[in-house]
CSV table of C-alpha atoms in Angstrom, one decimal:
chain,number,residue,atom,x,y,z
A,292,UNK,CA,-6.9,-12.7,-2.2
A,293,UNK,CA,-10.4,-12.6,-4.3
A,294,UNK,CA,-10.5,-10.4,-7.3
A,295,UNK,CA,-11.5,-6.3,-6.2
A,296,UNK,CA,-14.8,-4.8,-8.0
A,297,UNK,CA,-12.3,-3.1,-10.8
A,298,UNK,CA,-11.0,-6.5,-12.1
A,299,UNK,CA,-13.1,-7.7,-15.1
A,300,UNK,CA,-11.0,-9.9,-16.6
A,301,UNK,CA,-7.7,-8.0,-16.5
A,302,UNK,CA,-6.2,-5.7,-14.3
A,303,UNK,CA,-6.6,-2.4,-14.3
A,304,UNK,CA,-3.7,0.1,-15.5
A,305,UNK,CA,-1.3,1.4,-13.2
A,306,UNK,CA,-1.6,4.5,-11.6
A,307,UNK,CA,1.9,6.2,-9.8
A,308,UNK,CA,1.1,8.6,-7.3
A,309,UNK,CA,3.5,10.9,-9.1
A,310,UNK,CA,6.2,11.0,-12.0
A,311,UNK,CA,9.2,9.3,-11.2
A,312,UNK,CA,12.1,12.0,-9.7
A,313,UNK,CA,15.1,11.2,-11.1
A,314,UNK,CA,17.3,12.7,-8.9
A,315,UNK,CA,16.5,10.1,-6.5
A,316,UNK,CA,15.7,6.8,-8.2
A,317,UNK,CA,15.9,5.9,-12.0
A,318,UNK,CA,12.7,3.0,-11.8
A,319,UNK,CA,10.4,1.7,-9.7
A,320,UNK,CA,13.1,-1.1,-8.3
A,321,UNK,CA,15.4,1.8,-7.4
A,322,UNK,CA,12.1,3.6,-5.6
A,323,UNK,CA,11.3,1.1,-3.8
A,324,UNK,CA,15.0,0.7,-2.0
A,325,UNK,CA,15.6,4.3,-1.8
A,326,UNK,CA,12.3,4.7,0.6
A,327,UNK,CA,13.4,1.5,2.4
A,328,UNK,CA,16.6,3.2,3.1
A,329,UNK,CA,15.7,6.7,4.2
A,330,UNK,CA,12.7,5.6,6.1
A,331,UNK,CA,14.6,3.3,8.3
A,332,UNK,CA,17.4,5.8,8.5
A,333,UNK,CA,15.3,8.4,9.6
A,334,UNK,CA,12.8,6.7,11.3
A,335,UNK,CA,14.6,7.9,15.4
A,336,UNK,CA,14.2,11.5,13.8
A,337,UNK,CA,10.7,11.5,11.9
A,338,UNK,CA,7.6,12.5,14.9
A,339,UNK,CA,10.7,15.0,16.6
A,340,UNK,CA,10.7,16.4,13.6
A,341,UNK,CA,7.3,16.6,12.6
A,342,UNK,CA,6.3,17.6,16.3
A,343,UNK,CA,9.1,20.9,16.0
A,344,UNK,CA,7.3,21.9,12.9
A,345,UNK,CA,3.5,20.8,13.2
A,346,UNK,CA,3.4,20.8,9.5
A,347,UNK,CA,2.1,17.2,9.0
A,348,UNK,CA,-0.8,18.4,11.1
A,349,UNK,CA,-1.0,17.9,14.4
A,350,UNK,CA,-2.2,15.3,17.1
A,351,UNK,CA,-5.7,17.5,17.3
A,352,UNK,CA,-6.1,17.4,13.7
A,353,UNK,CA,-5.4,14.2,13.1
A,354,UNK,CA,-7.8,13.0,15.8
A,355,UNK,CA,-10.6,15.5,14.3
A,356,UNK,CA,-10.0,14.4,10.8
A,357,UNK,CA,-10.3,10.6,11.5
A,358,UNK,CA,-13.6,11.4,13.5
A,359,UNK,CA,-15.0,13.3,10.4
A,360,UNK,CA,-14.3,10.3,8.6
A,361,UNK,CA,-16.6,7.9,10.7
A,362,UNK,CA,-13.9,6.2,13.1
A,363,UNK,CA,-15.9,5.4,16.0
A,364,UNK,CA,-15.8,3.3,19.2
A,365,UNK,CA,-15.0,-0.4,19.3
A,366,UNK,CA,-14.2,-0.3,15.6
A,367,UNK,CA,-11.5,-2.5,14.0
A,368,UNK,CA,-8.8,-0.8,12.3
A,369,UNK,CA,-6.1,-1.0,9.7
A,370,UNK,CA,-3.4,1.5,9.6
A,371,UNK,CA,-1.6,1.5,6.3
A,372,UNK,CA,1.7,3.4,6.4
A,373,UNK,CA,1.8,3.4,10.3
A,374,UNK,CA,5.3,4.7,10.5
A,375,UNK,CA,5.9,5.7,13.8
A,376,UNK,CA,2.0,5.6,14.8
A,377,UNK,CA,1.3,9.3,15.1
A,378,UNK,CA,-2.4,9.1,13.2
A,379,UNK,CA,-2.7,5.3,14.9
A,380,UNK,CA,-2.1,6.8,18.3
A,381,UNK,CA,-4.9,9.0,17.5
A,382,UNK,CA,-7.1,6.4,16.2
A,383,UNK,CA,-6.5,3.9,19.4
A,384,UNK,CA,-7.8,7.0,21.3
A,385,UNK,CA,-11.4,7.1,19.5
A,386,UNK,CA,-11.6,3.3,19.6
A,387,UNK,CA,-10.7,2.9,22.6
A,388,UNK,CA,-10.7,-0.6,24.7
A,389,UNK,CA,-13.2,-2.3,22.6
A,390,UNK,CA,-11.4,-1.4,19.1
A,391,UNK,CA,-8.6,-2.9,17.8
A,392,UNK,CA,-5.4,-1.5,15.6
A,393,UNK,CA,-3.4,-3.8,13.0
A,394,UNK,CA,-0.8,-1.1,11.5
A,395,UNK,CA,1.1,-2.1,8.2
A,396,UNK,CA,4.3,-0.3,7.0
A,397,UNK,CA,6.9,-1.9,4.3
A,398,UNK,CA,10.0,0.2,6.5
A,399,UNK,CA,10.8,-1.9,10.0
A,400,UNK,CA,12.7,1.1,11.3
A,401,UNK,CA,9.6,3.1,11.1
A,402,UNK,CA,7.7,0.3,12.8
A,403,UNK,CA,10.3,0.0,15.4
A,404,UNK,CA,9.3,3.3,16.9
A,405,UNK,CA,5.8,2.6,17.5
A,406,UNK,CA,5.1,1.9,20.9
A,407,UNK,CA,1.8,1.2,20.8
A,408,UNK,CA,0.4,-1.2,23.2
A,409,UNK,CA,-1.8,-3.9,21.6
A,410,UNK,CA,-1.0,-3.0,18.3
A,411,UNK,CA,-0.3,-5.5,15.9
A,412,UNK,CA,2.4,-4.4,13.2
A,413,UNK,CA,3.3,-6.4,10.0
A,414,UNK,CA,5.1,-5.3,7.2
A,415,UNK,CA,3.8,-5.1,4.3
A,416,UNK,CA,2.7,-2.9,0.9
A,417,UNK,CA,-0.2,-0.9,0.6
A,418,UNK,CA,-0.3,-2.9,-3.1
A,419,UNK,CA,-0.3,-6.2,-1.4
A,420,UNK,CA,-1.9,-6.0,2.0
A,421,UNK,CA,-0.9,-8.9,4.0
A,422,UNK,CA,-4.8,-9.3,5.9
A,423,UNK,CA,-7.8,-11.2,4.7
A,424,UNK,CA,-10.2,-10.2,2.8
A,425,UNK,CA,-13.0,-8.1,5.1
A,426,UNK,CA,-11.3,-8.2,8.1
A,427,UNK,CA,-11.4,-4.4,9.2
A,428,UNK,CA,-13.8,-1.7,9.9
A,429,UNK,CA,-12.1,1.5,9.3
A,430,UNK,CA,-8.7,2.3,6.9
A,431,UNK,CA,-6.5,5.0,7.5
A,432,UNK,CA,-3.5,6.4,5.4
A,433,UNK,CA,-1.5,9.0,7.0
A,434,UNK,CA,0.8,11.1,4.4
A,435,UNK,CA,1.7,7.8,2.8
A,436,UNK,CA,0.0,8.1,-0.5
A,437,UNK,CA,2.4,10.2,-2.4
A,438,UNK,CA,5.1,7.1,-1.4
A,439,UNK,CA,3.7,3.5,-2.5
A,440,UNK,CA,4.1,2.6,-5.8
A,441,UNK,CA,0.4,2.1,-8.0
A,442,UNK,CA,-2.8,3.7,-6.5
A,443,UNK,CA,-4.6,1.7,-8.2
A,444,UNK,CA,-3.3,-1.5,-6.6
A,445,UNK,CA,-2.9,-0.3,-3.2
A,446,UNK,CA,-7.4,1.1,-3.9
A,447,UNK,CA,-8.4,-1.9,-4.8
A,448,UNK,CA,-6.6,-3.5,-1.7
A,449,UNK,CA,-8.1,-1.1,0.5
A,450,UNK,CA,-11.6,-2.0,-1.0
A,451,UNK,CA,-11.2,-5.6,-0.3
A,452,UNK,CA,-9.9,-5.4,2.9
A,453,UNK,CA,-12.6,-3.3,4.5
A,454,UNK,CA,-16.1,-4.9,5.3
A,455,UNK,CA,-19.3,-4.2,3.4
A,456,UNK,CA,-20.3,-0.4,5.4
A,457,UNK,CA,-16.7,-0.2,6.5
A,458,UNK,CA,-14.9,3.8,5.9
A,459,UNK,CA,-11.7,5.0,4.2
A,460,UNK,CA,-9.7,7.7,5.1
A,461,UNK,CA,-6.7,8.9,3.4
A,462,UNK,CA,-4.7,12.1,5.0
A,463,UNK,CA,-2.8,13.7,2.6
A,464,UNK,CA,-0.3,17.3,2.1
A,465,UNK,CA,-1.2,18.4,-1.9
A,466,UNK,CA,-0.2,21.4,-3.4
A,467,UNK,CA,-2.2,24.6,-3.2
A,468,UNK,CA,-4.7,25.7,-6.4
A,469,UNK,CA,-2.8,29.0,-6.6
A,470,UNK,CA,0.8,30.0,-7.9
A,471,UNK,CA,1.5,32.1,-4.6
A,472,UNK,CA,0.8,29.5,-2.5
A,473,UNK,CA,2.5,26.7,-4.0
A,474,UNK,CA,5.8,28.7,-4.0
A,475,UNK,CA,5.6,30.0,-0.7
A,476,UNK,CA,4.3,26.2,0.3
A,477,UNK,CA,8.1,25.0,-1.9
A,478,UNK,CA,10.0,27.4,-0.6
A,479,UNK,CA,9.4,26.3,2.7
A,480,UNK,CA,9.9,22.7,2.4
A,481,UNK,CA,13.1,23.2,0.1
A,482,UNK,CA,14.7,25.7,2.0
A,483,UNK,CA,13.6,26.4,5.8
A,484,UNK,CA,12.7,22.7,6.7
A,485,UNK,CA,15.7,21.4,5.8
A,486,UNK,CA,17.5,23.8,7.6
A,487,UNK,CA,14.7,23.0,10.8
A,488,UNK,CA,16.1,19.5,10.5
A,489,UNK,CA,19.8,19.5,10.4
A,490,UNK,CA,19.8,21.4,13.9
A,491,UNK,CA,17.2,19.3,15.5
A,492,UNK,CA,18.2,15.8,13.6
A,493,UNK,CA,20.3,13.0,15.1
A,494,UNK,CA,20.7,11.4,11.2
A,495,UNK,CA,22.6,13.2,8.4
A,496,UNK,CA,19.8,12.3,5.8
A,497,UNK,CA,16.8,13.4,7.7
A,498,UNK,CA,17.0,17.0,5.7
A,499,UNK,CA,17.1,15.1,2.8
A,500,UNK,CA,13.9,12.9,3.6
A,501,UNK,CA,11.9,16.4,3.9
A,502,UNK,CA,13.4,18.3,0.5
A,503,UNK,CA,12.2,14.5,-1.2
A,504,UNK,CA,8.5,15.3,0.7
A,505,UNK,CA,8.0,18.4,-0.7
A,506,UNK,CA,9.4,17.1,-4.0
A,507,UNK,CA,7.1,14.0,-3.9
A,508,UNK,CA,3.7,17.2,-3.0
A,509,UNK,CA,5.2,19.1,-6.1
A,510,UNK,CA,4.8,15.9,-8.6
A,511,UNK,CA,1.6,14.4,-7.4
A,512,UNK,CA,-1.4,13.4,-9.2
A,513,UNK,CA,-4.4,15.9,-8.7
A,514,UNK,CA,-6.7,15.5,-6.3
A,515,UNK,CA,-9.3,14.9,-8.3
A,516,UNK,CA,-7.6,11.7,-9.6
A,517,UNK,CA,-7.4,10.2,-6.4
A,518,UNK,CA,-11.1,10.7,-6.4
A,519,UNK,CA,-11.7,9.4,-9.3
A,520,UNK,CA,-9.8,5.8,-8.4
A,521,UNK,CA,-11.2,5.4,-5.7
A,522,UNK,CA,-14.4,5.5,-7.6
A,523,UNK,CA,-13.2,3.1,-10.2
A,524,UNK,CA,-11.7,0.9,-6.8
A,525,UNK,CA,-15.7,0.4,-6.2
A,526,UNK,CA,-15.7,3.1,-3.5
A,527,UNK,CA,-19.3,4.9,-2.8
A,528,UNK,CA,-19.5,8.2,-1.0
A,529,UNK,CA,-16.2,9.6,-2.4
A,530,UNK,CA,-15.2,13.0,-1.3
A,531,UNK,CA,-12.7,15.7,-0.2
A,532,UNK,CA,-12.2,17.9,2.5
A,533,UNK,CA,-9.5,20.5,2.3
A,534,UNK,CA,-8.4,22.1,5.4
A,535,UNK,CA,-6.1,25.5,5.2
A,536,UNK,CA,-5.3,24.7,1.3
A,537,UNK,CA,-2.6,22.0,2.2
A,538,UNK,CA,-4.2,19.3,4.0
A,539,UNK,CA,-7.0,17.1,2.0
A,540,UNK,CA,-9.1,14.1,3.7
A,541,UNK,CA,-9.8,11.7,1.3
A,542,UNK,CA,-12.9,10.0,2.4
A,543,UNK,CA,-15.0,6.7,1.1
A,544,UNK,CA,-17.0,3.7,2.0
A,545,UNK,CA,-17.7,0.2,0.7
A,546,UNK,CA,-21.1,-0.6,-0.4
A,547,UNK,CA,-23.0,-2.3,2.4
């Protein structure tokens, strides 16, 4: 893997996507292992879910969003934190025959629900991307950045992956500017989602997995720290959109 525009002689300080939350993991070993386990345990329960609530957005907005970003037809694409392919299913659709689809995920039981035709999955960390240097067109991140480990790792993988003109997208849940909001926003996710997901869940920790999102929303860097590595990553044309308070795009390209 070559060296991304941020290395200059030593690497660049780590940046977690939040603070670590102790009543899940004590370190970044533990972290790891506890998102391996709950994703693959949950992973038969995650799109029902999601689909009963439409809170991670739905299939229109994901498709919208990724268009807004520059996805276009016959483009190349690599999916980071596929999961079970709900913003790659949208992405295949914009491509279309021409385009092509590699998804990466670190949980197999995630990947094992993607039934995706001609998609390519390998498993792997947004912090160590397992493709060769300039090999895509377009990168997408669907509500997976609040779960890898160092932003600025997984950045300057992004940056190195992509070809010279080629677009980032990152999807994203953060927490609303105001104090009503963000309690209304909690008191959803703690209390009536959970609930949502013990009567329509086949696995006992799937409540769990969505208390632990809104937990991970809560503890998350600001947006404007995301903007700022991926600056720093050697990203151009860096911006946000925010859509009904909750749901920021993350957009940037790599210098042609």
């Amino acid at each position: 893997m070559t060296s991304s525009p941020t290395d200059a002689g030593r690497s660049p300080p780590a940046l977690a996507p939040h603070t670590p939350l102790a009543g899940y993991y004590k370190d970044e070993v533990e972290h790891r292992a506890y998102l391996q386990k709950i994703f693959d345990d949950t992973a038969p329960d995650y799109e029902r879910i999601e689909n009963v609530l439409a809170f991670g957005s739905g299939r229109w907005y994901r498709r919208q969003a990724l268009l807004r970003a520059g996805l276009a037809a016959g483009a190349e694409v690599l999916d980071v934190g596929i999961g079970t392919g709900m913003v790659a299913t949208e992405a295949l659709r914009i491509i279309g025959p021409g385009g092509r689809l590699v998804g990466v995920d670190p949980s197999p039981g995630m990947m094992g629900q993607v039934h995706l035709p001609g998609v390519e999955l390998v498993q792997g960390m947004a912090e160590a991307l397992p493709r060769p240097d300039a090999s895509c067109d377009f990168l997408s991140m669907g509500y997976a950045l609040r779960h890898i480990g160092d932003v600025t790792a997984a950045f300057a993988e992004f940056h190195r992956v992509l070809r010279p003109g080629g677009r980032l997208a990152v999807l994203e849940i953060t927490k609303p500017r105001g104090a009503l909001g963000t309690a209304a926003l909690k008191a959803y996710m703690r209390s009536v989602v959970p609930i949502i997901a013990r009567f329509t869940a086949r696995k006992a920790s799937s409540p769990e997995l969505w208390r632990y999102y809104w937990d991970t929303i809560e503890a998350c860097i600001a947006p404007e720290t995301v903007l700022q590595a991926l600056r720093d990553a050697g990203f151009v044309n860096v911006q946000q959109r925010l859509e009904l308070g909750i749901f920021s795009e993350f957009t940037a390209s790599k210098a042609q």
